CSV table of C-alpha atoms in Angstrom, one decimal:
chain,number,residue,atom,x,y,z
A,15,UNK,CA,7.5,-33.9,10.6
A,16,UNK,CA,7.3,-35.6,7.1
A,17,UNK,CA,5.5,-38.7,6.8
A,18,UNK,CA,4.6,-41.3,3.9
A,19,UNK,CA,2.0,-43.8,3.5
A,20,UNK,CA,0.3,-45.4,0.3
A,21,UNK,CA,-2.4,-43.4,-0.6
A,22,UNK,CA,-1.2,-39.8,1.2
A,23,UNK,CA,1.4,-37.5,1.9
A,24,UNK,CA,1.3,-35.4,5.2
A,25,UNK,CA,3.5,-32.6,5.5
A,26,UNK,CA,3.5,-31.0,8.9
A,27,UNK,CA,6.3,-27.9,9.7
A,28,UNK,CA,5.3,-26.6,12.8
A,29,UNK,CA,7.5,-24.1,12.5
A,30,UNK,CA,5.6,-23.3,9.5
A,31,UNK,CA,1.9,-21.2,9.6
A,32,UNK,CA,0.5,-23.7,7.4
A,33,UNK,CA,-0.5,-27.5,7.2
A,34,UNK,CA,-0.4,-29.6,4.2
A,35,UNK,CA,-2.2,-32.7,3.5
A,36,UNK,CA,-2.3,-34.3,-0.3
A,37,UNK,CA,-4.7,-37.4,-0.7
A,38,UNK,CA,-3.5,-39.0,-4.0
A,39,UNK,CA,-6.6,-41.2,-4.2
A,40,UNK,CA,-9.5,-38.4,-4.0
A,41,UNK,CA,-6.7,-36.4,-5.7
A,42,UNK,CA,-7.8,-33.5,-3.1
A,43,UNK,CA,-5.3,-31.0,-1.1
A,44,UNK,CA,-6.4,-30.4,2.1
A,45,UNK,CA,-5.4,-26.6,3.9
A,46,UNK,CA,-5.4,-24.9,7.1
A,47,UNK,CA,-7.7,-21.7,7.4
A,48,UNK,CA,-4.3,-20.0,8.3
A,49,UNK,CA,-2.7,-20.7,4.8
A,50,UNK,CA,-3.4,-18.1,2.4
A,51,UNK,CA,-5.3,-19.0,-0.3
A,52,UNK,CA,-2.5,-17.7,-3.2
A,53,UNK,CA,-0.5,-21.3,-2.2
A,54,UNK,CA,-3.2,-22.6,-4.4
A,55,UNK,CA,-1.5,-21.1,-7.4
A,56,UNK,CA,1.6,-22.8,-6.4
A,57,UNK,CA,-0.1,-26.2,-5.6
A,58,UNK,CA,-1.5,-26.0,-8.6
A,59,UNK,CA,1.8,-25.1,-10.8
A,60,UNK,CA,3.9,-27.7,-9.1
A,61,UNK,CA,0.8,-30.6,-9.3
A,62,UNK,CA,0.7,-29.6,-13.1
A,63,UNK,CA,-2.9,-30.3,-12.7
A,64,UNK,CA,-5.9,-28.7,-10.6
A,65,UNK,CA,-6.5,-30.4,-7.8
A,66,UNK,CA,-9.8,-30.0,-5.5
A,67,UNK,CA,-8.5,-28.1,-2.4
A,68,UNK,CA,-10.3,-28.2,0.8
A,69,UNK,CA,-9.9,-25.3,3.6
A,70,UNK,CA,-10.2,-27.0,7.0
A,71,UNK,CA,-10.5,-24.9,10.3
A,72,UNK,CA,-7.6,-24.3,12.1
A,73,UNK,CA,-9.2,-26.0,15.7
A,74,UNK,CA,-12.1,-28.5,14.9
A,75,UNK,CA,-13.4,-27.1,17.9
A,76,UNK,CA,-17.1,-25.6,18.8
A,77,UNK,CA,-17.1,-21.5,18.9
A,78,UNK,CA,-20.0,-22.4,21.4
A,79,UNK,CA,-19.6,-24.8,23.5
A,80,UNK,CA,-15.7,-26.1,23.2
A,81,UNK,CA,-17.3,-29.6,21.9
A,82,UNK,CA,-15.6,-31.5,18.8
A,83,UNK,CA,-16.7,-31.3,15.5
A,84,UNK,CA,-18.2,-33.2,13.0
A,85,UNK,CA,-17.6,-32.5,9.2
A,86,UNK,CA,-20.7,-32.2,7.2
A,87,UNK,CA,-20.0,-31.4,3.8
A,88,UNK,CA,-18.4,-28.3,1.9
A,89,UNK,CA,-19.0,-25.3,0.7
A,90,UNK,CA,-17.9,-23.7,-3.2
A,91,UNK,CA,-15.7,-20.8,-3.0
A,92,UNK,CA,-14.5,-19.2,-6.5
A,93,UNK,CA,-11.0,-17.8,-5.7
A,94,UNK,CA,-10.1,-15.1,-7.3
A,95,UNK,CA,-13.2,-15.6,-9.8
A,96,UNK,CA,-11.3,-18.3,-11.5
A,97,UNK,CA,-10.3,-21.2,-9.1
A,98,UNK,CA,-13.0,-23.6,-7.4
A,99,UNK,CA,-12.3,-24.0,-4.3
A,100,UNK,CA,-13.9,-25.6,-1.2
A,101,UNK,CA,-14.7,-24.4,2.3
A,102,UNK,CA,-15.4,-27.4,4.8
A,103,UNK,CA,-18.5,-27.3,7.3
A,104,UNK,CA,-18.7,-28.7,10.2
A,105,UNK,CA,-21.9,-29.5,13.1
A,106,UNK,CA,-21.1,-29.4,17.0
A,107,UNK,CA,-21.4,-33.3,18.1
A,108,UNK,CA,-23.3,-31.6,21.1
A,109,UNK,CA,-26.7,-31.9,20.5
A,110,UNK,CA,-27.8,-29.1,22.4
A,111,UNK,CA,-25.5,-26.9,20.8
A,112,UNK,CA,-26.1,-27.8,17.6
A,113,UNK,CA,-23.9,-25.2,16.0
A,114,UNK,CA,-23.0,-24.7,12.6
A,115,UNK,CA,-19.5,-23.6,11.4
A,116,UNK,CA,-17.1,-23.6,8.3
A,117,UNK,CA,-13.3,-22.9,7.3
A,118,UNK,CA,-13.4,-19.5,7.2
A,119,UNK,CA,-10.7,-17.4,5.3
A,120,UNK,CA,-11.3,-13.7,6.3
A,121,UNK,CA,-8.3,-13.3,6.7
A,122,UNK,CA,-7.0,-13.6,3.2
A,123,UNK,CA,-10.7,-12.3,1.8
A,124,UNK,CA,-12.6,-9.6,2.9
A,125,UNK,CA,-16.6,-10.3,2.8
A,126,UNK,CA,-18.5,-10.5,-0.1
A,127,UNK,CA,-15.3,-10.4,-2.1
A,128,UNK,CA,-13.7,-13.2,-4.2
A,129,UNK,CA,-10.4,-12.3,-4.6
A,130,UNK,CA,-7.3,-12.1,-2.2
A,131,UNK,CA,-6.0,-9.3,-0.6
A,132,UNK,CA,-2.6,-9.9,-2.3
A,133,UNK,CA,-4.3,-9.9,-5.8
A,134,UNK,CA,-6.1,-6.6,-4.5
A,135,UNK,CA,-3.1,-4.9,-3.8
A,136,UNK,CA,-1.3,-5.6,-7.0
A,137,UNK,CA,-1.9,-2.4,-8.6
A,138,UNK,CA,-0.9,-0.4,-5.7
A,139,UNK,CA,2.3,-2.7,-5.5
A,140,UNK,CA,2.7,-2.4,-9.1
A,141,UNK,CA,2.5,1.3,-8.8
A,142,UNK,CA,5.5,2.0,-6.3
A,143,UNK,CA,8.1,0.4,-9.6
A,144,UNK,CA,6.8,3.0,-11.9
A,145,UNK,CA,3.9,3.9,-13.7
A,146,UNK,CA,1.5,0.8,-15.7
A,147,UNK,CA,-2.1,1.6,-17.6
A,148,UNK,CA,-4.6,-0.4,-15.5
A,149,UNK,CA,-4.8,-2.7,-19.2
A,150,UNK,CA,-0.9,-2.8,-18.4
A,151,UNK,CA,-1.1,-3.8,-15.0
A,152,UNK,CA,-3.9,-6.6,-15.4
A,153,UNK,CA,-1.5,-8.1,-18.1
A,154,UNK,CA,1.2,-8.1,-15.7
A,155,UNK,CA,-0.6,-9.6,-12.9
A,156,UNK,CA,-2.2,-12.4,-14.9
A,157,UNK,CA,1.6,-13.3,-16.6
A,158,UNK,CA,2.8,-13.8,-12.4
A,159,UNK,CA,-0.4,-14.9,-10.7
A,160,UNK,CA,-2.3,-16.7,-13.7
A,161,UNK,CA,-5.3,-14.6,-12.1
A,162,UNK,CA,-7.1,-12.5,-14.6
A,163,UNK,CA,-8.1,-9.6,-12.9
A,164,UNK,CA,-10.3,-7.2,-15.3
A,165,UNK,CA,-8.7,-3.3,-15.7
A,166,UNK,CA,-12.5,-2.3,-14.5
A,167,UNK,CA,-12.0,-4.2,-11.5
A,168,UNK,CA,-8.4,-3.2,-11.0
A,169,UNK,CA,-8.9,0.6,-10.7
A,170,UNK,CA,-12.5,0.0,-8.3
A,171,UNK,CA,-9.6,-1.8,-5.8
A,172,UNK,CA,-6.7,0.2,-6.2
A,173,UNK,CA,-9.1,3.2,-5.7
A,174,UNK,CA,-11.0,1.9,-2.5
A,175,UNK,CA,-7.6,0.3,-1.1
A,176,UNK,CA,-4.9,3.1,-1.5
A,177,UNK,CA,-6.2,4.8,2.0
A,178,UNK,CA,-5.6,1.7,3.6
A,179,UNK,CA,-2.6,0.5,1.8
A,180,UNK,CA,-0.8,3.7,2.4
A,181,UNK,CA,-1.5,3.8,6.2
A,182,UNK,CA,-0.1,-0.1,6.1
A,183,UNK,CA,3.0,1.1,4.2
A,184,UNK,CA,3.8,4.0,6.9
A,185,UNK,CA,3.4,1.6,9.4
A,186,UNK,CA,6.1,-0.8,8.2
A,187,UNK,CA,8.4,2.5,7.1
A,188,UNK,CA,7.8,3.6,10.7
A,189,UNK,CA,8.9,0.5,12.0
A,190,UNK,CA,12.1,0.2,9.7
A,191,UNK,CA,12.9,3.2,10.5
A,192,UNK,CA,12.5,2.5,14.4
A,193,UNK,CA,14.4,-0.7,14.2
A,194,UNK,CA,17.7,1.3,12.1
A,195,UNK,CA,17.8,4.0,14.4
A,196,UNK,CA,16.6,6.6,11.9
A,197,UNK,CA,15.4,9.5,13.6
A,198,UNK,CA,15.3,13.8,12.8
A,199,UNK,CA,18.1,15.3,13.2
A,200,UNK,CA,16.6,19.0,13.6
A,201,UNK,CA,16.9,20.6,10.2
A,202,UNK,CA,14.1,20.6,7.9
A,203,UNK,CA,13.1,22.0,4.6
A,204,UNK,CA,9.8,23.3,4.0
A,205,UNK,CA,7.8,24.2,0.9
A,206,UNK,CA,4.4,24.4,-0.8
A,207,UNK,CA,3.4,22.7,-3.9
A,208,UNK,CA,0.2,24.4,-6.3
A,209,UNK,CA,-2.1,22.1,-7.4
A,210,UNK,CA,-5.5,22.2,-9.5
A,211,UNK,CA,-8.1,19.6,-8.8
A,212,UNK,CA,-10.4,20.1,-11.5
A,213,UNK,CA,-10.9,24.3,-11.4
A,214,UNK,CA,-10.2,24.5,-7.9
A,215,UNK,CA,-6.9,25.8,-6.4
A,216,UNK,CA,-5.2,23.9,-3.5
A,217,UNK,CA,-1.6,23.8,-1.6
A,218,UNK,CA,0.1,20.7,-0.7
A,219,UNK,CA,2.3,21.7,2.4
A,220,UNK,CA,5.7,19.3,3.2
A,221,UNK,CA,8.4,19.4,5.6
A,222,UNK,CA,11.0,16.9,5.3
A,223,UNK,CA,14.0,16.1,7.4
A,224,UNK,CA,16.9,17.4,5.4
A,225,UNK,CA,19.1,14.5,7.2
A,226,UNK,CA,17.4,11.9,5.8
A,227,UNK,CA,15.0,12.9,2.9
A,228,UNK,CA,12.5,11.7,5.0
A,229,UNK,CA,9.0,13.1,4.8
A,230,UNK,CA,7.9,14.1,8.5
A,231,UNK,CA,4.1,15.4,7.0
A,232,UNK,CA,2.4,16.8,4.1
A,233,UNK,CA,-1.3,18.5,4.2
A,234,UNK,CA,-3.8,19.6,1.2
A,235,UNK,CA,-5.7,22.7,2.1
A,236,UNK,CA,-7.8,24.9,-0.1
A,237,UNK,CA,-6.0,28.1,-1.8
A,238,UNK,CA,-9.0,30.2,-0.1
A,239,UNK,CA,-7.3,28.7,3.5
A,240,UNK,CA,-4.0,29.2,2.8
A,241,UNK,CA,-2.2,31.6,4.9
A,242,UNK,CA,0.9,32.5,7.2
A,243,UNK,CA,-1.7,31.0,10.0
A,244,UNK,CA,-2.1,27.9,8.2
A,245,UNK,CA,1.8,27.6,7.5
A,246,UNK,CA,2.1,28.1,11.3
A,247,UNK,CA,-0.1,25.4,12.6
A,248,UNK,CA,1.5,22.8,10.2
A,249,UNK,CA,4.8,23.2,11.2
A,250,UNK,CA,3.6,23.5,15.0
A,251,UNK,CA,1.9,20.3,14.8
A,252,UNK,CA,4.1,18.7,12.1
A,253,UNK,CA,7.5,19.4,14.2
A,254,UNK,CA,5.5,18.6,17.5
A,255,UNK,CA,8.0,16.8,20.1
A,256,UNK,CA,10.7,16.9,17.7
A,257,UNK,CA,14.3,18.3,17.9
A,258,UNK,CA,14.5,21.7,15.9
A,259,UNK,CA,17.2,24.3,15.0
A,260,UNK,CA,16.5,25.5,11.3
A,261,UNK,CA,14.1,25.4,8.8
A,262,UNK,CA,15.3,25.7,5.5
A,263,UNK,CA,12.8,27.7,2.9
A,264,UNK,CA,12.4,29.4,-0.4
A,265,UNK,CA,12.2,33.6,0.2
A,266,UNK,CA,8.8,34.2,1.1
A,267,UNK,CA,8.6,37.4,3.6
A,268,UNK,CA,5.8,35.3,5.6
A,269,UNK,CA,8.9,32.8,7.0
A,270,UNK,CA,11.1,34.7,8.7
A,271,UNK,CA,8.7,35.9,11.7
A,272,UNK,CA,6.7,32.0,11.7
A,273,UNK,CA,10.1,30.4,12.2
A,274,UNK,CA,10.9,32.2,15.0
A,275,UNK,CA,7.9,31.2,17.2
A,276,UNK,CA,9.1,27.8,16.5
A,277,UNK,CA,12.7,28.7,18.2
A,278,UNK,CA,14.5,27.7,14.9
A,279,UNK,CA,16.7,29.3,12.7
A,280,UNK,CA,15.3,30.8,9.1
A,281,UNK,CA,17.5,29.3,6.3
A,282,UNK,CA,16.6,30.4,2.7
A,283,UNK,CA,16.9,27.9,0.4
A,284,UNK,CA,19.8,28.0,-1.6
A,285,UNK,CA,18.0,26.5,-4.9
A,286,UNK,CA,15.7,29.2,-4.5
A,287,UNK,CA,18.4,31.6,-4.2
A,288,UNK,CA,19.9,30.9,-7.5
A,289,UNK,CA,16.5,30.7,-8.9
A,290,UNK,CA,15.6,34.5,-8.0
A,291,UNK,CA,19.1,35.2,-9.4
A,292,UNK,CA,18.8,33.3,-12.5
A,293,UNK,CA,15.2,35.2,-13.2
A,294,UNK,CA,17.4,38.8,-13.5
A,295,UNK,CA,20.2,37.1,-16.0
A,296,UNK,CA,17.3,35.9,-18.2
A,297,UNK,CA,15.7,39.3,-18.6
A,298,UNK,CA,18.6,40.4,-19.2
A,299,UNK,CA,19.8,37.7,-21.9
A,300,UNK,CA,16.2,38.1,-23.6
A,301,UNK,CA,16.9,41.5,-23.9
A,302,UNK,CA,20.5,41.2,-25.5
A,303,UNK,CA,19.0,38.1,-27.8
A,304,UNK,CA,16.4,39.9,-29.3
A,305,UNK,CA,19.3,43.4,-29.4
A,306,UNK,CA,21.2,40.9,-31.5
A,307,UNK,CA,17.9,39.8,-33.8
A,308,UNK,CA,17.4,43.1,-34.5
A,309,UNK,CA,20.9,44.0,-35.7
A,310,UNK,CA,21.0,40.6,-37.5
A,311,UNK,CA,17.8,41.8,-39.5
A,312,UNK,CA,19.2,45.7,-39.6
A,313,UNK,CA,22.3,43.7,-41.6
């Protein structure tokens, strides 16, 4: 529904999660609780000016008692630490509830935190195009959003978010995946992967379906843990209820007799294969270089 009068403009899509409500003569912009706040950017692009926006609840109704609601002045929100905007409040008209409410946007913006989730997540979304300084990424963000988010700042939410944001992500691969049909097809490959965090030693175990390139699991574990029994309980409870005929890995003498508890086939690798191979040419072809340096000199 689109309707026009003289001093408003009401735009209601039920279809759409979001009301819209301009007053042209208080120059305000009203909002449902269930709009997310970053609309405010575009309101504010396509008004060419700032406007005041009001949040309003999404059911002027009592959390209490069920009664109607009377508005009773707003509250000052700072969005994103650079837009004023306003929460409204409201008082039960049941004088023995009494209750007081506002707008409430928790959904958009955790407590005791001024800027949107979206905004929040920017660095990790940046992160999955390729690789930005922190300085880099807050330029970036502020040239889309307009919202200046400090480098400081930046890192302390990309740090504190990635756990979450990474479980989200899985969650919608998970579902794509579900939705397309994309499932093992029983040949894996397996490896490990040294790594130092600061002086210590660790393994970073993967199996991933060699079908689809798709990572069933990966696990950190200290060097001092890691051993054919460790190797053996990731791939039991990695492969757990899956279809499996053969596991594809480099040469290790460990593999052979792990795999077979699994009731799989023992592939080596054929990368590593060539690699092993590769390792005897080179002596070889350092030792016939430096016969011809030596001769070259002798001449």
């Amino acid at each position: 529904m689109i309707a026009l009068n003289k001093s408003s403009l009401l735009i209601d899509y039920d279809d759409l999660p979001f009301k819209f409500f301009f007053d042209s003569e208080t120059n305000t912009v009203y909002l449902n609780e269930d709009t997310t706040p970053d609309l405010v950017i575009l309101v504010d692009y396509h008004m060419k000016k700032k406007c005041k926006v009001v949040y309003l609840k999404s059911l002027e109704k009592c959390p209490i008692c069920d009664s109607d609601l009377n508005k009773n002045g707003t509250n000052k929100f700072l969005l994103n630490k650079d837009r004023i905007i306003r929460k409204q409040k409201y008082v039960c008209k049941n004088k023995k509830c009494n209750k007081h409410s506002q707008a409430c946007l928790k959904k958009f913006i955790d407590k005791h935190c001024n800027y949107t989730k979206d905004i929040r997540e920017s660095g990790l979304n940046i992160s999955l195009i390729g690789y930005l300084s922190y300085e880099k990424m807050s330029d970036l963000i502020e040239f889309i959003t307009g919202t200046k988010i400090p480098r400081s700042t930046l890192h302390y939410h990309v740090k504190g978010l990635s756990g979450e944001y990474l479980d989200k992500k899985e969650k919608e691969i998970a579902m794509m995946m579900e939705k397309l049909g994309i499932e093992p097809q029983g040949v894996y490959h397996y490896d490990e992967q040294v790594l130092w965090v600061n002086t210590d030693i660790k393994l970073r175990m993967t199996i991933i379906d060699a079908e689809n390139n798709m990572v069933i699991n990966d696990e950190v574990v200290d060097g001092e843990n890691f051993n054919k029994y460790t190797i053996k309980k990731f791939l039991n409870d990695s492969l757990k209820g899956l279809k499996i005929e053969a596991i594809i890995t480099d040469g290790h003498r460990a593999y052979p007799s792990i795999i077979e508890t699994l009731g799989a086939i023992h592939q080596k690798c054929v990368f590593h294969k060539m690699q092993t191979l590769m390792k005897h040419v080179y002596k070889t072809m350092r030792k016939l270089n430096n016969k011809i340096t030596r001769c070259e000199n002798d001449i």
